XYZ file of N, CA, C and O in Angstrom:
472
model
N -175.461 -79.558 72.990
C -174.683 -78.351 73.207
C -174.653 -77.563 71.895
O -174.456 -78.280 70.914
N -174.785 -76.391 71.671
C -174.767 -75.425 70.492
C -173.737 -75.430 70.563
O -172.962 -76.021 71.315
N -173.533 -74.377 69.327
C -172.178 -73.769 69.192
C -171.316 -72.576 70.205
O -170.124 -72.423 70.474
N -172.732 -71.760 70.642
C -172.898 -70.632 71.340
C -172.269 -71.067 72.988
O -171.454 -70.459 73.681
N -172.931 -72.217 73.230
C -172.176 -72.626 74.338
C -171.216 -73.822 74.089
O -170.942 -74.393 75.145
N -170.817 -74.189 73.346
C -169.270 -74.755 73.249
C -168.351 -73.656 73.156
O -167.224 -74.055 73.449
N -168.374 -72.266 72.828
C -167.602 -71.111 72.705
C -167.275 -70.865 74.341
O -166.334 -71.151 75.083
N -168.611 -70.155 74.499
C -168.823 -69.689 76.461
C -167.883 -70.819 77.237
O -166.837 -70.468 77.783
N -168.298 -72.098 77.247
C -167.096 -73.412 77.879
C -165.750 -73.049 77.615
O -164.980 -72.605 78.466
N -165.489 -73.239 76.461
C -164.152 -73.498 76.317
C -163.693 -71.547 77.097
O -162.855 -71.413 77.988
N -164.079 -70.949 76.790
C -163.722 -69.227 77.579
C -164.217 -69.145 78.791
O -164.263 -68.000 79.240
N -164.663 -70.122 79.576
C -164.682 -70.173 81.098
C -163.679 -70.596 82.203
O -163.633 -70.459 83.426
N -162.468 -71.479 80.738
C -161.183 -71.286 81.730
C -160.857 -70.620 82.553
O -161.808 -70.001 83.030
N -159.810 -70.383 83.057
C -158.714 -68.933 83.297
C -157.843 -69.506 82.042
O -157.590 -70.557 81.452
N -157.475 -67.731 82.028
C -156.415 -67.497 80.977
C -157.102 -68.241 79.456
O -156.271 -68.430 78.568
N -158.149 -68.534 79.240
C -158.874 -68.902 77.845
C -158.936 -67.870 76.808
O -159.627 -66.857 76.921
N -158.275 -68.115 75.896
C -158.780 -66.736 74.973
C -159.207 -67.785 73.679
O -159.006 -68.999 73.688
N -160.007 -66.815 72.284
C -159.925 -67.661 71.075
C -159.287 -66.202 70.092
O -159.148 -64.980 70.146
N -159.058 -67.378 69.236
C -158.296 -66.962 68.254
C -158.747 -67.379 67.088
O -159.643 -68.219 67.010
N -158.137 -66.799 65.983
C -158.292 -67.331 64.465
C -157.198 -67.337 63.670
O -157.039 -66.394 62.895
N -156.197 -68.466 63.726
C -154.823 -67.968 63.213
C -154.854 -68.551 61.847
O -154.197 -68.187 60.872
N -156.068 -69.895 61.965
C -156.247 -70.311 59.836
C -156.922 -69.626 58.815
O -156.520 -69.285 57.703
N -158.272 -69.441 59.494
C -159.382 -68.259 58.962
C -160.204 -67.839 59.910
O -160.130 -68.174 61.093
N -160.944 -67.157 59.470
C -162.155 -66.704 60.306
C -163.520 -67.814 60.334
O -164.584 -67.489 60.861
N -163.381 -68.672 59.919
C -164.498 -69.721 60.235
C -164.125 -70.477 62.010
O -164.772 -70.642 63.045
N -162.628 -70.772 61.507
C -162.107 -72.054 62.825
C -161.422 -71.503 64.092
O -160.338 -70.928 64.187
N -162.516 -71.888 65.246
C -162.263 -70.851 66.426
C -161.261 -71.932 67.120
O -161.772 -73.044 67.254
N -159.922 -71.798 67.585
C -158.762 -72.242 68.204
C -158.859 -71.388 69.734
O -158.344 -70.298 69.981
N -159.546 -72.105 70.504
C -159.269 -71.606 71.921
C -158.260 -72.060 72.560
O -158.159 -73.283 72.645
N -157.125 -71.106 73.253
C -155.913 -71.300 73.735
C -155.469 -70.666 75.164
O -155.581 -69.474 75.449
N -155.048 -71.480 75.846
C -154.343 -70.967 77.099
C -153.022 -70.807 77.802
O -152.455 -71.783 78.292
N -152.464 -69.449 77.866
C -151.220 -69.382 77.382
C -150.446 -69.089 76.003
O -149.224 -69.009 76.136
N -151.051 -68.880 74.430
C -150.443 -69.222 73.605
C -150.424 -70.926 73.165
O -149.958 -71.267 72.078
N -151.101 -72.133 74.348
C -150.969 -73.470 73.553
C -152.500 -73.684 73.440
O -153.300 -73.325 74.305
N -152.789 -74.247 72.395
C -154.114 -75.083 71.780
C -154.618 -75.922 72.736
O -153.888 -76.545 73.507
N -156.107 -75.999 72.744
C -156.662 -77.246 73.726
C -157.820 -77.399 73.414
O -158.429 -78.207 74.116
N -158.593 -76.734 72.296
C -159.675 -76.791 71.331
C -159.640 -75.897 70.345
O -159.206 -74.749 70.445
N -160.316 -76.651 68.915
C -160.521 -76.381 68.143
C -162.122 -76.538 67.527
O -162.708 -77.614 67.644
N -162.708 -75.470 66.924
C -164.087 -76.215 66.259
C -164.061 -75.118 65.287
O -163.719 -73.953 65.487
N -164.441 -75.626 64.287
C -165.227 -74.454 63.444
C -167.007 -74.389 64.018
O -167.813 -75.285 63.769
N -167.262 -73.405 64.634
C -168.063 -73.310 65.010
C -170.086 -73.298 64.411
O -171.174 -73.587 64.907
N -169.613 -72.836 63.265
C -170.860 -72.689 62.344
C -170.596 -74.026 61.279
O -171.001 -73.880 60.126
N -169.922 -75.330 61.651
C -169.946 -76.690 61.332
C -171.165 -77.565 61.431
O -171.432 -77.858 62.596
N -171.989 -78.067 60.513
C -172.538 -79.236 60.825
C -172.545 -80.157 60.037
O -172.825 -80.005 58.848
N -172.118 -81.699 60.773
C -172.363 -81.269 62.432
C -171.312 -80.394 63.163
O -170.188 -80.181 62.708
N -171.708 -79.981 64.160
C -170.667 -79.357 65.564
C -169.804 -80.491 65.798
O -170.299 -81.598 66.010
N -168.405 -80.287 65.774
C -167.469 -80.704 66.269
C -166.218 -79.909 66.324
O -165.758 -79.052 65.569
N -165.747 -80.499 67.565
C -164.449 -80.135 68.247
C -163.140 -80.531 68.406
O -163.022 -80.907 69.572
N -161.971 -80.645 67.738
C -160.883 -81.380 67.955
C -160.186 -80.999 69.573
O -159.938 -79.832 69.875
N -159.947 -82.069 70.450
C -159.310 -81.751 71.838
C -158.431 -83.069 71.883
O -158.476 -84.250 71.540
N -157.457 -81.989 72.628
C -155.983 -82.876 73.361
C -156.658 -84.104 74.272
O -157.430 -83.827 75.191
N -156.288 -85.554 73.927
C -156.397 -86.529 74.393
C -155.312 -86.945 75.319
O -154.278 -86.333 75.051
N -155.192 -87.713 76.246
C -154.578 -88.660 76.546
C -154.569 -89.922 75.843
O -155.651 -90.504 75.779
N -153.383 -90.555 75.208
C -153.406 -91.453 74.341
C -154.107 -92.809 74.318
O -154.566 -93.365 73.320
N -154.117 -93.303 75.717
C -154.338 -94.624 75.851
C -156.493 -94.342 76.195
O -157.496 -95.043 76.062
N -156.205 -92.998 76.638
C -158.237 -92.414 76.712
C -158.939 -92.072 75.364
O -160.127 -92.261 75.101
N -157.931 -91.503 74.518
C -158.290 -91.817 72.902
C -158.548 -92.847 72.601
O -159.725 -93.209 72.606
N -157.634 -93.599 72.267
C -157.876 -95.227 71.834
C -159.399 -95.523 72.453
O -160.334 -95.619 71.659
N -159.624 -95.664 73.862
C -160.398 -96.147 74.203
C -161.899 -95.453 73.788
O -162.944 -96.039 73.504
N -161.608 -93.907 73.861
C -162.910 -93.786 73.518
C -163.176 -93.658 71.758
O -164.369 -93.535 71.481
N -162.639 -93.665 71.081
C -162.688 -93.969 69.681
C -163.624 -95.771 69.350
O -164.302 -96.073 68.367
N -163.359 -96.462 70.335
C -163.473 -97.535 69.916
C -164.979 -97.441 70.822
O -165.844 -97.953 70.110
N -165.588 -96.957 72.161
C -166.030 -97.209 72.592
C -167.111 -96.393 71.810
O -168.186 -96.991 71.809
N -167.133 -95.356 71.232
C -167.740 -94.251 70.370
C -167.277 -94.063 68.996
O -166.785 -93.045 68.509
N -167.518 -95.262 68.406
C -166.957 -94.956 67.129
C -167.708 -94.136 66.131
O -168.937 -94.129 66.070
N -167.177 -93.672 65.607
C -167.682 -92.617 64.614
C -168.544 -91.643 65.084
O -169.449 -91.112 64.442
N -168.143 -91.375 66.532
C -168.604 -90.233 66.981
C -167.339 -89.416 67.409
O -167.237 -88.200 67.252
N -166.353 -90.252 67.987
C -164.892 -90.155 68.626
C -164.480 -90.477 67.350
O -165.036 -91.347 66.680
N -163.125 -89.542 66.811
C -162.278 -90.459 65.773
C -161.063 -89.928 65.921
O -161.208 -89.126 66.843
N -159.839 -89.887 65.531
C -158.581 -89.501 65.492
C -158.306 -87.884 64.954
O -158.846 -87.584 63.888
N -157.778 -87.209 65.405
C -158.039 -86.019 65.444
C -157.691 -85.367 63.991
O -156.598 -85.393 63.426
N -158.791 -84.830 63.576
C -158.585 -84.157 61.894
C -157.632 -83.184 62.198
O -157.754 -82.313 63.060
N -156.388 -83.417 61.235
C -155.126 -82.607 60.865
C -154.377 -81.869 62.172
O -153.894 -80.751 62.352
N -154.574 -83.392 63.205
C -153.764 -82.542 64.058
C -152.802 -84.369 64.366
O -152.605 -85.201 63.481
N -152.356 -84.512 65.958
C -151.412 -85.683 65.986
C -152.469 -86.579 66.524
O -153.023 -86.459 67.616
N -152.687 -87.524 65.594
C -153.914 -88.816 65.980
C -153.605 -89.614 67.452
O -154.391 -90.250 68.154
N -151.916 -89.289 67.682
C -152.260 -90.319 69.142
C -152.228 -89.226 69.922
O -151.996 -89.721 71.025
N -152.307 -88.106 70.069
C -152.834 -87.183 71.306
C -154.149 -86.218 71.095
O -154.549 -85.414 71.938
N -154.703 -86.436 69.897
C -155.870 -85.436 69.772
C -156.953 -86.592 68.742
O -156.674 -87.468 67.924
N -158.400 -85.992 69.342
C -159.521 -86.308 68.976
C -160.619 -85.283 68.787
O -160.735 -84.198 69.357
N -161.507 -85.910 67.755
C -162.259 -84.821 66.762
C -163.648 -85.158 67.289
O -163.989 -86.198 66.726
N -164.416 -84.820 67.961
C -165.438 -85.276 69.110
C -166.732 -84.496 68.215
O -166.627 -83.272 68.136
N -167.849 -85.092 67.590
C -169.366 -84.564 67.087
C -170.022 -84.329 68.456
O -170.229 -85.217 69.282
N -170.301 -83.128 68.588
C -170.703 -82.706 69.628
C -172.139 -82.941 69.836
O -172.515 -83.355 70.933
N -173.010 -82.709 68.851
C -174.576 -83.475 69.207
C -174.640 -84.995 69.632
O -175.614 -85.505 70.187
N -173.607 -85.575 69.337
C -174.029 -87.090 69.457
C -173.329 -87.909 70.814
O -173.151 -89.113 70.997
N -173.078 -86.957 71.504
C -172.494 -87.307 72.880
C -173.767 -86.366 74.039
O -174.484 -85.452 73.632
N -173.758 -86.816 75.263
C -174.462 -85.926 76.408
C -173.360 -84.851 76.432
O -172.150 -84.972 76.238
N -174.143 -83.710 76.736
C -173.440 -82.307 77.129
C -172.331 -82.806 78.142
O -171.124 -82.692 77.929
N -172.841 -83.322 79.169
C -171.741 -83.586 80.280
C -170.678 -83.916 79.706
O -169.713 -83.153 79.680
N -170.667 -85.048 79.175
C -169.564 -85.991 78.471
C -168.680 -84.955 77.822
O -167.455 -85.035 77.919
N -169.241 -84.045 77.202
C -168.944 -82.929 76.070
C -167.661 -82.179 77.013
O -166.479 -81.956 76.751
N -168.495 -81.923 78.202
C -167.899 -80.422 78.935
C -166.581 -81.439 79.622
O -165.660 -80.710 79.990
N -166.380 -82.506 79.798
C -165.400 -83.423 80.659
C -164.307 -83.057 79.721
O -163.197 -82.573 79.942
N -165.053 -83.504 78.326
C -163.746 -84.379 77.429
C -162.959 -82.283 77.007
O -161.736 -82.200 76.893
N -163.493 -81.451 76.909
C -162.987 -79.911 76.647
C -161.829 -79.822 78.548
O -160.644 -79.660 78.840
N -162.948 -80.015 79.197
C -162.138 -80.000 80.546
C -160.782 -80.683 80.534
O -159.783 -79.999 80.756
N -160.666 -82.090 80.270
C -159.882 -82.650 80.086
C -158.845 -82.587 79.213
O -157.813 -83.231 79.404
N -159.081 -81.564 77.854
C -158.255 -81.303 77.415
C -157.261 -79.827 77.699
O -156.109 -79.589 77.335
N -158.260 -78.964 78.517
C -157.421 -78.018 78.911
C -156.742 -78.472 79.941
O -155.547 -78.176 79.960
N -157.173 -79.122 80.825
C -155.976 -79.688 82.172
C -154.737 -80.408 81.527
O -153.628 -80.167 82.006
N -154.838 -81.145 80.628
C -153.646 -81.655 79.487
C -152.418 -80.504 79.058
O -151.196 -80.611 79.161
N -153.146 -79.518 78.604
C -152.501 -78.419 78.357
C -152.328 -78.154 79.282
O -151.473 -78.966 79.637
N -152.611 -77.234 80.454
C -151.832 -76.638 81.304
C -151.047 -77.654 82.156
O -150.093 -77.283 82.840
N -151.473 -79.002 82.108
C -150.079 -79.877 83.259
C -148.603 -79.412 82.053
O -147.468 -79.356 82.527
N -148.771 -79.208 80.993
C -147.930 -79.298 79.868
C -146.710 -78.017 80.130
O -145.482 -78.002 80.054
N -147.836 -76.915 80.498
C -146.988 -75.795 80.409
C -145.652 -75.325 81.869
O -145.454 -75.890 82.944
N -145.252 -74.591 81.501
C -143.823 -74.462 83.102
C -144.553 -74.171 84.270
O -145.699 -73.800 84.523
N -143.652 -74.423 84.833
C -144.621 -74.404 86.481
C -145.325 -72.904 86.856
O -146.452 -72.664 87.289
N -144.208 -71.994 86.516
C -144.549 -70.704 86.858
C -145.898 -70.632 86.362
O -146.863 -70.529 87.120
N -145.993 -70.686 85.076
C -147.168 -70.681 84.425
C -148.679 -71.327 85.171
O -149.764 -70.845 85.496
N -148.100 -72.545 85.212
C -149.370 -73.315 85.861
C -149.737 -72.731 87.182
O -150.924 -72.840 87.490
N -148.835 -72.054 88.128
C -148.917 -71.359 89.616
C -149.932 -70.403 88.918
O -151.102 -70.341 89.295
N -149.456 -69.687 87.921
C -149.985 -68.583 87.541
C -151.785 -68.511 87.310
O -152.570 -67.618 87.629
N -151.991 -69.630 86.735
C -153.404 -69.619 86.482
C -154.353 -70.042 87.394
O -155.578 -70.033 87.273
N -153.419 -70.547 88.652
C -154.191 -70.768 89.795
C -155.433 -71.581 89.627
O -156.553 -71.094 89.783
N -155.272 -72.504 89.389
C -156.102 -73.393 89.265
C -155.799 -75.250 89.787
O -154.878 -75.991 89.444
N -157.218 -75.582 90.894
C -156.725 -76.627 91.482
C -156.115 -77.822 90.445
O -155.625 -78.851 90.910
């Protein structure tokens, strides 16, 4: 997966926007106002920090080590820092998927009605 399309993914949500609230290198794609990826995009390697489920972290850290690791400068038991060349694309597009569905189960209901999404 490039960079070019880890951008396009993560903005194929609904309600996906990016942002730059540290610098202009590190693209923070958000839905609603909450975080659910991070990459500096012109990084190599390519990688992405995304909202985990805790006990699916653990597991894939260990099952992918040093490809999966604890999430750089964010909360290690809910976020992971994923090298994006060294996983299959699929795997790639699940674990971004998975972190925006994290986020939006997160947000108020209205909200979640709002984005209409199964």
């Amino acid at each position: 997966m490039t960079p070019k399309e880890l951008r396009a993914f993560c903005l194929s949500f609904n309600a996906a926007v990016e942002d730059f609230p540290f610098n202009p290198e590190t693209s923070v794609f958000k839905v609603l106002g909450k975080v659910f990826a991070l990459s500096s995009l012109d990084g190599v390697p390519l990688t992405v920090n995304l909202k985990c489920d805790p006990e699916d972290a653990v597991r894939l850290r260990e099952e992918y080590e040093g490809v999966v690791v604890p999430g750089w400068h964010m909360n290690k038991r809910h976020w992971n820092t994923v090298t994006v060349g060294e996983l299959p694309d699929r795997m790639v597009r699940e674990l971004v998927e998975d972190s925006y569905d994290l986020v939006v189960a997160g947000l108020p209901r209205a909200e979640r009605l709002r984005l209409d999404r199964p």
